[in-house]
């Protein structure tokens, strides 16, 4: 039987109760949190769609693998098991574990910054990636395709790199001033939108032409591979793992927050295709920042859980259900007329808050306003991905205006059911019907780096 949305390809054998609060309680809780959902206690959240990072459910095989974790400081069996999986999937020679994605960024990105005034170019830098580029003394430039901003209309690969923008930027800044090109797959800030294999290939050609390294920020590479299989000509009959391998073949290095498509609660990866010198530099820096190169901030048991999780995330039945859940929520909102990034991406539904609350200007953070309203309505926690997250220009210190003001409803892996997603959809639709009542926010306290995490606000 063909179902529109695939049912869970698993049974639930352990449950975690979740608490429901009243609307009155939530009004107070949000006020006490400085109107910043990051400051809410998770116990005060009914359905937590803040992030899909480290929030998924592990499988019985992962829990079992943890029992064989070998907690040696140097050269543990767990390390070698994980290394062999990473090498098998990527086809790369070198691997270093790290505690999470930003650990990989902190160790790796400064290695390619060789002088002042350099740039990384990405389809869109994720926020921590941008922060680490800037902390390393370089600047982050984004070159996503214009389709990305055509929110209402279907484009198969809205996450793609704009090749013209990429080449023009290299020529304008000078190839010797480009540290590297970072391809974020899927493109989180564009709405979890996929990047096509063709785009990977063409981007690599441009990188090779100018002698620039290409790096994959592959937190969600398995989901990206799924979209390539679904949408790109010639890939329908290929296995997901082969699509992933071809993807990696077009890059020189792979940085991963394994908290997403690694299906673990903590972990990260640096993998380098064949540049021994770069590997040695990263190995040197991983020691003071993360830990010895055979554990990089992880327990042996974490590495074993990741070794299993990486393979589970490439399973087509797992991926079909995963993407169907996101599609289900997207379809419910789309059918009700709520403006969303369409089609939905791999890990979240991104609500277009510029269209949702056009009366709130960018520097009063329309997506924060919608996010706070759905928390009050139903105890659902989402996250702002817009001008608040983009932060200030590091040189002029002016508020940067994001091209899109999005609220991300991020779906953790294997955690919630379709019924939970109905609660979310009903809340968002309710707030949409009362959208004219929404108000903007101003800072009460603004933190200097990655301000969206710890700042506090006042309603205007
Ligand atoms: O949260 P980390 O440090 O494990 O990973 C940082 C990171 C790097 N790249 C990309 C594309 C990410 O999405 C990412 C983290 N994302 C988070 C936390 C999110 O909520 O989307």
CSV table of C-alpha atoms and ligand atoms in Angstrom, one decimal:
chain,number,residue,atom,x,y,z
A,1,UNK,CA,0.0,0.0,0.0
A,2,UNK,CA,1.3,3.4,-0.9
A,3,UNK,CA,0.9,5.9,1.9
A,4,UNK,CA,1.4,9.7,1.4
A,5,UNK,CA,3.6,9.9,4.5
A,6,UNK,CA,5.5,6.8,5.7
A,7,UNK,CA,4.6,5.5,9.2
A,8,UNK,CA,7.4,5.1,11.7
A,9,UNK,CA,9.9,2.4,10.7
A,10,UNK,CA,10.5,1.6,14.3
A,11,UNK,CA,8.6,0.6,17.5
A,12,UNK,CA,9.0,2.8,20.6
A,13,UNK,CA,10.4,0.8,23.5
A,14,UNK,CA,11.3,3.5,26.0
A,15,UNK,CA,9.3,6.7,26.6
A,16,UNK,CA,10.1,10.1,28.1
A,17,UNK,CA,7.1,11.9,29.6
A,18,UNK,CA,6.7,15.5,28.5
A,19,UNK,CA,5.0,18.2,30.6
A,20,UNK,CA,2.2,20.5,29.5
A,21,UNK,CA,2.0,24.0,31.0
A,22,UNK,CA,-0.9,26.4,30.9
A,23,UNK,CA,-1.0,29.5,28.8
A,24,UNK,CA,-0.8,31.7,31.9
A,25,UNK,CA,2.3,29.8,33.1
A,26,UNK,CA,4.0,30.1,29.7
A,27,UNK,CA,3.4,33.9,29.6
A,28,UNK,CA,5.4,34.2,32.9
A,29,UNK,CA,8.0,31.6,31.9
A,30,UNK,CA,8.8,33.4,28.7
A,31,UNK,CA,9.0,36.8,30.4
A,32,UNK,CA,11.4,35.2,33.0
A,33,UNK,CA,13.5,33.9,30.1
A,34,UNK,CA,13.9,37.4,28.8
A,35,UNK,CA,11.7,36.6,25.8
A,36,UNK,CA,14.5,34.4,24.5
A,37,UNK,CA,13.4,30.8,23.9
A,38,UNK,CA,17.0,29.6,24.3
A,39,UNK,CA,16.7,30.5,28.0
A,40,UNK,CA,13.6,28.4,28.6
A,41,UNK,CA,14.1,25.2,30.6
A,42,UNK,CA,13.3,22.2,28.4
A,43,UNK,CA,11.0,21.0,31.1
A,44,UNK,CA,8.8,24.0,30.4
A,45,UNK,CA,8.6,23.1,26.7
A,46,UNK,CA,5.9,20.6,25.5
A,47,UNK,CA,7.2,20.0,22.0
A,48,UNK,CA,10.8,21.1,21.4
A,49,UNK,CA,11.6,22.1,17.8
A,50,UNK,CA,14.5,24.4,18.7
A,51,UNK,CA,17.0,22.2,17.0
A,52,UNK,CA,17.6,18.8,15.4
A,53,UNK,CA,21.1,18.9,16.8
A,54,UNK,CA,21.8,16.2,19.4
A,55,UNK,CA,18.1,15.9,20.2
A,56,UNK,CA,17.3,12.7,18.3
A,57,UNK,CA,16.6,9.2,19.7
A,58,UNK,CA,19.3,6.6,19.4
A,59,UNK,CA,18.5,3.1,18.3
A,60,UNK,CA,18.9,-0.2,20.2
A,61,UNK,CA,22.0,-0.9,18.2
A,62,UNK,CA,23.5,2.4,19.2
A,63,UNK,CA,22.8,1.8,22.8
A,64,UNK,CA,24.3,-1.7,22.5
A,65,UNK,CA,27.4,-0.3,20.8
A,66,UNK,CA,27.9,2.0,23.7
A,67,UNK,CA,28.5,-1.0,25.9
A,68,UNK,CA,31.6,-2.0,23.9
A,69,UNK,CA,33.0,1.5,24.1
A,70,UNK,CA,36.7,1.4,24.9
A,71,UNK,CA,37.7,4.4,27.1
A,72,UNK,CA,41.4,4.5,26.3
A,73,UNK,CA,43.0,7.9,26.0
A,74,UNK,CA,45.1,6.9,23.0
A,75,UNK,CA,44.3,4.5,20.2
A,76,UNK,CA,41.1,3.0,21.5
A,77,UNK,CA,39.2,0.3,19.6
A,78,UNK,CA,36.2,2.7,19.5
A,79,UNK,CA,38.3,5.2,17.6
A,80,UNK,CA,39.4,2.6,15.0
A,81,UNK,CA,35.8,1.4,14.5
A,82,UNK,CA,34.6,4.9,13.9
A,83,UNK,CA,37.6,5.7,11.7
A,84,UNK,CA,36.8,2.8,9.5
A,85,UNK,CA,33.2,3.9,9.1
A,86,UNK,CA,34.1,7.5,8.3
A,87,UNK,CA,36.8,6.4,5.8
A,88,UNK,CA,34.3,3.9,4.2
A,89,UNK,CA,31.6,6.6,3.7
A,90,UNK,CA,33.9,9.4,2.6
A,91,UNK,CA,36.7,7.6,0.8
A,92,UNK,CA,39.1,10.0,2.6
A,93,UNK,CA,42.5,9.1,4.1
A,94,UNK,CA,42.5,11.0,7.3
A,95,UNK,CA,40.0,11.3,10.2
A,96,UNK,CA,40.0,13.2,13.5
A,97,UNK,CA,37.1,13.0,16.0
A,98,UNK,CA,35.9,16.2,17.7
A,99,UNK,CA,33.2,16.9,20.3
A,100,UNK,CA,30.8,18.6,17.9
A,101,UNK,CA,30.7,20.7,14.7
A,102,UNK,CA,32.0,23.9,16.1
A,103,UNK,CA,35.0,22.0,17.5
A,104,UNK,CA,35.8,20.9,13.9
A,105,UNK,CA,35.4,24.5,12.8
A,106,UNK,CA,37.6,25.8,15.5
A,107,UNK,CA,40.4,23.4,14.7
A,108,UNK,CA,40.1,23.3,10.9
A,109,UNK,CA,39.1,26.8,9.7
A,110,UNK,CA,42.1,28.8,11.0
A,111,UNK,CA,44.5,26.4,9.2
A,112,UNK,CA,43.6,27.9,5.9
A,113,UNK,CA,43.8,31.6,7.1
A,114,UNK,CA,47.3,32.4,6.2
A,115,UNK,CA,47.3,36.2,6.3
A,116,UNK,CA,45.0,39.1,7.1
A,117,UNK,CA,42.2,40.1,4.8
A,118,UNK,CA,41.1,36.7,3.6
A,119,UNK,CA,37.7,35.2,2.9
A,120,UNK,CA,35.8,32.0,3.1
A,121,UNK,CA,33.0,31.7,0.5
A,122,UNK,CA,30.0,29.4,1.2
A,123,UNK,CA,26.5,28.7,-0.2
A,124,UNK,CA,25.5,30.1,3.2
A,125,UNK,CA,27.7,29.8,6.3
A,126,UNK,CA,25.9,28.4,9.3
A,127,UNK,CA,26.1,30.8,12.3
A,128,UNK,CA,28.9,29.0,14.2
A,129,UNK,CA,30.8,28.6,11.0
A,130,UNK,CA,30.6,32.3,10.3
A,131,UNK,CA,31.6,33.0,13.9
A,132,UNK,CA,34.7,30.7,13.6
A,133,UNK,CA,35.6,32.3,10.2
A,134,UNK,CA,35.5,35.7,11.9
A,135,UNK,CA,37.3,34.6,15.0
A,136,UNK,CA,40.1,33.2,12.8
A,137,UNK,CA,40.5,36.7,11.4
A,138,UNK,CA,38.8,36.1,8.0
A,139,UNK,CA,35.5,37.2,6.6
A,140,UNK,CA,32.5,35.0,5.5
A,141,UNK,CA,30.8,35.6,2.1
A,142,UNK,CA,27.7,33.8,1.0
A,143,UNK,CA,26.9,32.9,-2.6
A,144,UNK,CA,23.6,31.0,-2.6
A,145,UNK,CA,21.5,30.8,-5.7
A,146,UNK,CA,18.8,33.5,-6.0
A,147,UNK,CA,16.2,30.6,-6.1
A,148,UNK,CA,16.7,30.3,-2.4
A,149,UNK,CA,14.9,33.6,-1.9
A,150,UNK,CA,12.0,32.7,-4.1
A,151,UNK,CA,10.3,31.4,-1.0
A,152,UNK,CA,6.9,30.5,-2.4
A,153,UNK,CA,8.0,28.6,-5.5
A,154,UNK,CA,9.3,25.1,-5.9
A,155,UNK,CA,12.9,24.8,-7.0
A,156,UNK,CA,14.5,21.4,-6.6
A,157,UNK,CA,17.9,22.6,-5.2
A,158,UNK,CA,17.4,25.9,-3.5
A,159,UNK,CA,20.6,25.3,-1.4
A,160,UNK,CA,22.9,25.4,-4.4
A,161,UNK,CA,26.0,27.6,-4.7
A,162,UNK,CA,25.5,30.4,-7.3
A,163,UNK,CA,28.4,29.6,-9.6
A,164,UNK,CA,28.5,33.0,-11.1
A,165,UNK,CA,28.6,34.7,-7.7
A,166,UNK,CA,31.3,32.3,-6.6
A,167,UNK,CA,33.6,33.0,-9.6
A,168,UNK,CA,33.0,36.7,-9.5
A,169,UNK,CA,33.8,36.8,-5.8
A,170,UNK,CA,37.0,34.9,-6.3
A,171,UNK,CA,38.0,37.3,-9.1
A,172,UNK,CA,37.0,40.4,-7.2
A,173,UNK,CA,38.8,39.4,-3.9
A,174,UNK,CA,41.7,37.7,-5.7
A,175,UNK,CA,42.2,33.9,-5.5
A,176,UNK,CA,45.1,34.1,-3.1
A,177,UNK,CA,42.7,35.8,-0.6
A,178,UNK,CA,40.3,33.0,-0.5
A,179,UNK,CA,40.9,30.5,2.3
A,180,UNK,CA,38.4,28.0,1.0
A,181,UNK,CA,34.9,27.3,-0.4
A,182,UNK,CA,32.5,25.8,2.1
A,183,UNK,CA,29.6,23.8,0.8
A,184,UNK,CA,26.9,23.5,3.5
A,185,UNK,CA,24.8,20.4,2.8
A,186,UNK,CA,21.9,20.6,3.3
A,187,UNK,CA,22.0,24.4,3.3
A,188,UNK,CA,20.6,25.0,6.8
A,189,UNK,CA,20.1,28.7,6.7
A,190,UNK,CA,18.4,28.5,3.3
A,191,UNK,CA,15.8,26.3,4.9
A,192,UNK,CA,17.6,22.9,5.0
A,193,UNK,CA,17.5,23.1,1.2
A,194,UNK,CA,19.5,20.5,-0.8
A,195,UNK,CA,22.5,21.0,-3.1
A,196,UNK,CA,22.6,19.0,-6.3
A,197,UNK,CA,25.4,16.7,-7.3
A,198,UNK,CA,25.8,18.8,-10.5
A,199,UNK,CA,26.3,21.9,-8.4
A,200,UNK,CA,28.9,20.1,-6.2
A,201,UNK,CA,30.8,19.1,-9.3
A,202,UNK,CA,30.7,22.5,-10.9
A,203,UNK,CA,31.7,24.2,-7.7
A,204,UNK,CA,34.7,21.8,-7.4
A,205,UNK,CA,35.7,22.7,-11.0
A,206,UNK,CA,35.8,26.4,-10.1
A,207,UNK,CA,37.8,25.6,-6.9
A,208,UNK,CA,40.3,23.6,-9.0
A,209,UNK,CA,40.6,26.3,-11.6
A,210,UNK,CA,41.8,28.8,-9.0
A,211,UNK,CA,43.6,26.3,-6.7
A,212,UNK,CA,41.2,26.7,-3.8
A,213,UNK,CA,40.2,24.0,-1.3
A,214,UNK,CA,36.6,22.8,-1.2
A,215,UNK,CA,35.2,21.9,2.2
A,216,UNK,CA,31.9,20.2,2.9
A,217,UNK,CA,30.0,21.3,6.0
A,218,UNK,CA,28.1,18.0,6.0
A,219,UNK,CA,26.0,18.0,9.2
A,220,UNK,CA,23.1,16.8,7.0
A,221,UNK,CA,24.8,15.1,4.1
A,222,UNK,CA,22.6,12.0,4.4
A,223,UNK,CA,19.4,14.1,4.0
A,224,UNK,CA,21.1,15.9,1.1
A,225,UNK,CA,21.9,12.5,-0.5
A,226,UNK,CA,18.2,11.6,-0.2
A,227,UNK,CA,17.1,14.7,-2.1
A,228,UNK,CA,19.6,14.0,-4.8
A,229,UNK,CA,18.2,10.4,-5.2
A,230,UNK,CA,14.6,11.8,-5.2
A,231,UNK,CA,15.1,14.8,-7.5
A,232,UNK,CA,18.3,14.7,-9.6
A,233,UNK,CA,18.3,12.9,-13.0
A,234,UNK,CA,20.4,9.7,-13.0
A,235,UNK,CA,20.4,9.1,-9.3
A,236,UNK,CA,17.0,7.4,-8.7
A,237,UNK,CA,18.5,3.9,-8.8
A,238,UNK,CA,21.6,4.7,-6.8
A,239,UNK,CA,22.2,3.7,-3.2
A,240,UNK,CA,22.3,6.6,-0.7
A,241,UNK,CA,25.8,5.6,0.4
A,242,UNK,CA,27.1,5.7,-3.2
A,243,UNK,CA,25.5,9.2,-3.6
A,244,UNK,CA,27.2,10.3,-0.4
A,245,UNK,CA,30.6,8.9,-1.6
A,246,UNK,CA,30.3,10.7,-4.9
A,247,UNK,CA,29.4,13.9,-3.0
A,248,UNK,CA,32.6,13.6,-0.9
A,249,UNK,CA,34.7,12.9,-3.9
A,250,UNK,CA,34.2,16.6,-5.0
A,251,UNK,CA,35.7,18.0,-1.8
A,252,UNK,CA,39.1,18.1,-0.1
A,253,UNK,CA,37.8,18.0,3.5
A,254,UNK,CA,34.6,17.3,5.4
A,255,UNK,CA,33.5,18.9,8.6
A,256,UNK,CA,30.5,17.4,10.4
A,257,UNK,CA,28.4,18.1,13.4
A,258,UNK,CA,27.5,14.4,14.0
A,259,UNK,CA,24.7,15.6,16.2
A,260,UNK,CA,22.5,15.6,13.1
A,261,UNK,CA,23.1,12.9,10.5
A,262,UNK,CA,25.3,11.0,12.9
A,263,UNK,CA,22.2,10.3,15.0
A,264,UNK,CA,24.1,10.9,18.2
A,265,UNK,CA,23.7,13.4,21.0
A,266,UNK,CA,27.3,14.5,20.9
A,267,UNK,CA,30.0,14.2,18.3
A,268,UNK,CA,31.8,15.7,15.3
A,269,UNK,CA,34.1,14.8,12.5
A,270,UNK,CA,37.1,16.3,10.6
A,271,UNK,CA,38.0,14.2,7.6
A,272,UNK,CA,40.6,15.2,5.0
A,273,UNK,CA,40.9,13.6,1.6
A,274,UNK,CA,44.6,13.3,1.2
A,275,UNK,CA,46.4,16.5,2.3
A,276,UNK,CA,48.9,15.2,4.9
A,277,UNK,CA,50.2,18.6,5.9
A,278,UNK,CA,46.7,19.9,6.6
A,279,UNK,CA,45.9,16.8,8.6
A,280,UNK,CA,49.1,17.2,10.7
A,281,UNK,CA,48.2,20.8,11.4
A,282,UNK,CA,44.7,19.8,12.5
A,283,UNK,CA,46.1,17.0,14.6
A,284,UNK,CA,48.4,19.5,16.3
A,285,UNK,CA,45.6,21.9,17.2
A,286,UNK,CA,43.0,19.3,18.2
A,287,UNK,CA,45.1,18.4,21.2
A,288,UNK,CA,44.9,21.7,23.1
A,289,UNK,CA,41.3,22.4,21.9
A,290,UNK,CA,39.5,19.1,21.9
A,291,UNK,CA,41.7,16.3,23.2
A,292,UNK,CA,44.1,13.7,21.9
A,293,UNK,CA,43.5,13.0,18.2
A,294,UNK,CA,42.1,9.5,18.8
A,295,UNK,CA,39.2,10.8,21.0
A,296,UNK,CA,38.9,14.6,20.3
A,297,UNK,CA,36.6,15.3,23.2
A,298,UNK,CA,34.5,12.1,22.9
A,299,UNK,CA,34.2,9.1,25.1
A,300,UNK,CA,34.9,5.7,23.5
A,301,UNK,CA,31.2,4.9,23.9
A,302,UNK,CA,30.2,8.1,22.0
A,303,UNK,CA,32.5,7.1,19.1
A,304,UNK,CA,30.9,3.6,19.0
A,305,UNK,CA,27.4,5.1,19.0
A,306,UNK,CA,28.4,7.4,16.1
A,307,UNK,CA,29.9,4.6,14.1
A,308,UNK,CA,26.5,2.8,14.1
A,309,UNK,CA,24.5,6.0,13.7
A,310,UNK,CA,26.4,7.1,10.6
A,311,UNK,CA,25.3,4.0,8.9
A,312,UNK,CA,21.7,4.0,10.2
A,313,UNK,CA,21.3,7.6,8.8
A,314,UNK,CA,22.0,6.3,5.3
A,315,UNK,CA,19.2,3.8,5.4
A,316,UNK,CA,16.6,4.6,2.9
A,317,UNK,CA,13.6,3.6,5.1
A,318,UNK,CA,14.9,5.8,7.9
A,319,UNK,CA,15.4,8.7,5.5
A,320,UNK,CA,12.0,8.4,3.8
A,321,UNK,CA,10.2,8.6,7.1
A,322,UNK,CA,12.4,11.4,8.3
A,323,UNK,CA,11.8,13.6,5.3
A,324,UNK,CA,8.1,12.6,5.2
A,325,UNK,CA,7.7,14.0,8.8
A,326,UNK,CA,9.1,17.3,7.7
A,327,UNK,CA,7.0,17.2,4.5
A,328,UNK,CA,3.8,16.4,6.6
A,329,UNK,CA,4.2,19.5,8.8
A,330,UNK,CA,5.1,21.6,5.8
A,331,UNK,CA,2.0,20.4,3.9
A,332,UNK,CA,-0.3,21.1,6.8
A,333,UNK,CA,1.0,24.7,7.0
A,334,UNK,CA,1.1,25.3,3.3
A,335,UNK,CA,-2.5,24.0,2.8
A,336,UNK,CA,-3.6,26.5,5.5
A,337,UNK,CA,-1.9,29.4,3.7
A,338,UNK,CA,0.9,29.9,6.2
A,339,UNK,CA,3.9,31.2,4.2
A,340,UNK,CA,6.8,28.7,4.3
A,341,UNK,CA,10.0,28.1,2.5
A,342,UNK,CA,8.6,25.8,-0.2
A,343,UNK,CA,9.3,22.9,-0.8
A,344,UNK,CA,10.4,22.1,2.8
A,345,UNK,CA,14.0,21.0,3.3
A,346,UNK,CA,15.4,18.0,5.2
A,347,UNK,CA,15.3,18.9,8.8
A,348,UNK,CA,12.8,21.6,9.4
A,349,UNK,CA,9.9,23.7,8.2
A,350,UNK,CA,11.0,27.3,7.8
A,351,UNK,CA,8.1,29.8,8.2
A,352,UNK,CA,8.5,33.0,6.3
A,353,UNK,CA,8.0,35.6,8.9
A,354,UNK,CA,8.5,38.6,6.6
A,355,UNK,CA,5.3,37.6,5.0
A,356,UNK,CA,3.7,36.4,8.2
A,357,UNK,CA,4.3,39.7,10.1
A,358,UNK,CA,5.2,42.3,7.5
A,359,UNK,CA,4.3,45.1,10.0
A,360,UNK,CA,7.4,44.2,12.2
A,361,UNK,CA,10.6,45.7,10.8
A,362,UNK,CA,13.8,43.5,10.6
A,363,UNK,CA,15.5,45.1,13.6
A,364,UNK,CA,12.5,44.3,15.8
A,365,UNK,CA,12.9,40.6,14.8
A,366,UNK,CA,9.6,39.4,13.3
A,367,UNK,CA,10.6,35.7,13.5
A,368,UNK,CA,11.3,36.0,17.2
A,369,UNK,CA,7.9,37.5,17.6
A,370,UNK,CA,6.2,34.5,15.8
A,371,UNK,CA,8.4,32.1,17.7
A,372,UNK,CA,7.4,33.5,21.1
A,373,UNK,CA,3.7,33.5,20.1
A,374,UNK,CA,3.7,29.8,19.3
A,375,UNK,CA,5.4,29.0,22.6
A,376,UNK,CA,2.7,30.9,24.4
A,377,UNK,CA,0.0,29.3,22.3
A,378,UNK,CA,1.0,25.7,22.7
A,379,UNK,CA,4.3,25.3,24.5
A,380,UNK,CA,6.1,24.6,21.2
A,381,UNK,CA,9.7,25.9,21.0
A,382,UNK,CA,11.0,27.0,17.6
A,383,UNK,CA,13.9,29.2,16.7
A,384,UNK,CA,14.6,32.5,14.9
A,385,UNK,CA,16.7,32.3,11.8
A,386,UNK,CA,16.8,35.9,10.6
A,387,UNK,CA,18.3,39.3,11.4
A,388,UNK,CA,18.7,38.4,15.1
A,389,UNK,CA,20.8,35.4,14.2
A,390,UNK,CA,22.8,37.2,11.5
A,391,UNK,CA,24.1,39.6,14.1
A,392,UNK,CA,26.0,42.8,13.5
A,393,UNK,CA,28.6,43.5,10.8
A,394,UNK,CA,32.0,42.8,12.5
A,395,UNK,CA,33.5,46.0,10.9
A,396,UNK,CA,30.7,48.6,11.2
A,397,UNK,CA,28.8,47.0,14.1
A,398,UNK,CA,25.6,47.8,12.4
A,399,UNK,CA,22.7,45.4,12.5
A,400,UNK,CA,22.7,43.3,9.4
A,401,UNK,CA,19.4,42.8,7.7
A,402,UNK,CA,18.8,39.2,6.7
A,403,UNK,CA,17.3,38.6,3.3
A,404,UNK,CA,14.9,36.2,4.9
A,405,UNK,CA,13.2,36.3,8.3
A,406,UNK,CA,12.5,32.7,9.2
A,407,UNK,CA,11.1,30.8,12.1
A,408,UNK,CA,12.5,27.3,12.0
A,409,UNK,CA,10.4,24.4,13.3
A,410,UNK,CA,13.2,21.9,13.5
A,411,UNK,CA,12.2,18.2,13.8
A,412,UNK,CA,14.5,16.0,15.9
A,413,UNK,CA,15.2,12.6,14.4
A,414,UNK,CA,13.0,9.6,15.5
A,415,UNK,CA,11.6,11.6,18.5
A,416,UNK,CA,8.1,12.9,17.8
A,417,UNK,CA,5.1,11.4,16.1
A,418,UNK,CA,2.8,12.8,13.4
A,419,UNK,CA,0.4,13.6,16.3
A,420,UNK,CA,2.9,16.0,17.8
A,421,UNK,CA,3.3,17.6,14.5
A,422,UNK,CA,-0.4,18.2,14.4
A,423,UNK,CA,-0.2,20.1,17.7
A,424,UNK,CA,2.5,22.2,16.1
A,425,UNK,CA,0.6,22.9,12.9
A,426,UNK,CA,-2.6,23.8,14.8
A,427,UNK,CA,-0.6,26.3,17.0
A,428,UNK,CA,1.1,28.0,14.0
A,429,UNK,CA,-2.1,28.2,12.1
A,430,UNK,CA,-3.8,29.8,15.1
A,431,UNK,CA,-1.1,32.4,15.5
A,432,UNK,CA,-1.2,33.1,11.8
A,433,UNK,CA,-4.9,33.8,12.0
A,434,UNK,CA,-4.1,36.4,14.8
A,435,UNK,CA,-0.9,37.6,13.2
A,436,UNK,CA,-2.0,41.3,13.2
A,437,UNK,CA,-1.7,41.3,17.0
A,438,UNK,CA,2.0,40.3,16.9
A,439,UNK,CA,4.5,42.9,18.3
A,440,UNK,CA,8.3,43.3,17.7
A,441,UNK,CA,11.1,43.1,20.2
A,442,UNK,CA,14.0,45.3,21.3
A,443,UNK,CA,17.2,44.3,23.2
A,444,UNK,CA,17.2,44.4,26.9
A,445,UNK,CA,20.8,43.0,26.9
A,446,UNK,CA,22.7,42.2,23.7
A,447,UNK,CA,25.6,39.8,23.9
A,448,UNK,CA,28.7,40.4,21.6
A,449,UNK,CA,29.2,37.0,19.9
A,450,UNK,CA,26.4,34.7,18.6
A,451,UNK,CA,23.9,37.1,20.3
A,452,UNK,CA,20.8,35.1,19.6
A,453,UNK,CA,21.8,32.5,22.2
A,454,UNK,CA,22.1,34.7,25.3
A,455,UNK,CA,20.6,38.1,24.7
A,456,UNK,CA,17.4,39.2,26.5
A,457,UNK,CA,14.5,41.2,25.0
A,458,UNK,CA,11.6,43.5,25.8
A,459,UNK,CA,8.4,43.5,23.7
A,460,UNK,CA,7.8,46.8,22.0
B,1,LIG,O1,26.2,22.5,16.9
B,1,LIG,P1,27.5,22.0,16.4
B,1,LIG,O2,28.6,22.7,17.0
B,1,LIG,O3,27.6,20.5,16.5
B,1,LIG,O4,27.5,22.2,14.8
B,1,LIG,C1,27.7,23.4,14.2
B,1,LIG,C2,27.0,23.4,12.8
B,1,LIG,C3,27.8,23.4,11.7
B,1,LIG,N1,27.2,23.4,10.5
B,1,LIG,C4,25.9,23.3,10.3
B,1,LIG,C5,25.3,23.3,8.9
B,1,LIG,C6,25.0,23.3,11.4
B,1,LIG,O5,23.7,23.2,11.2
B,1,LIG,C7,25.6,23.3,12.7
B,1,LIG,C8,24.8,23.3,13.9
B,1,LIG,N2,23.5,23.5,13.8
B,1,LIG,C9,22.6,23.7,14.8
B,1,LIG,C10,23.0,23.7,16.2
B,1,LIG,C11,21.3,23.9,14.5
B,1,LIG,O6,20.4,24.0,15.3
B,1,LIG,O7,21.0,23.9,13.2
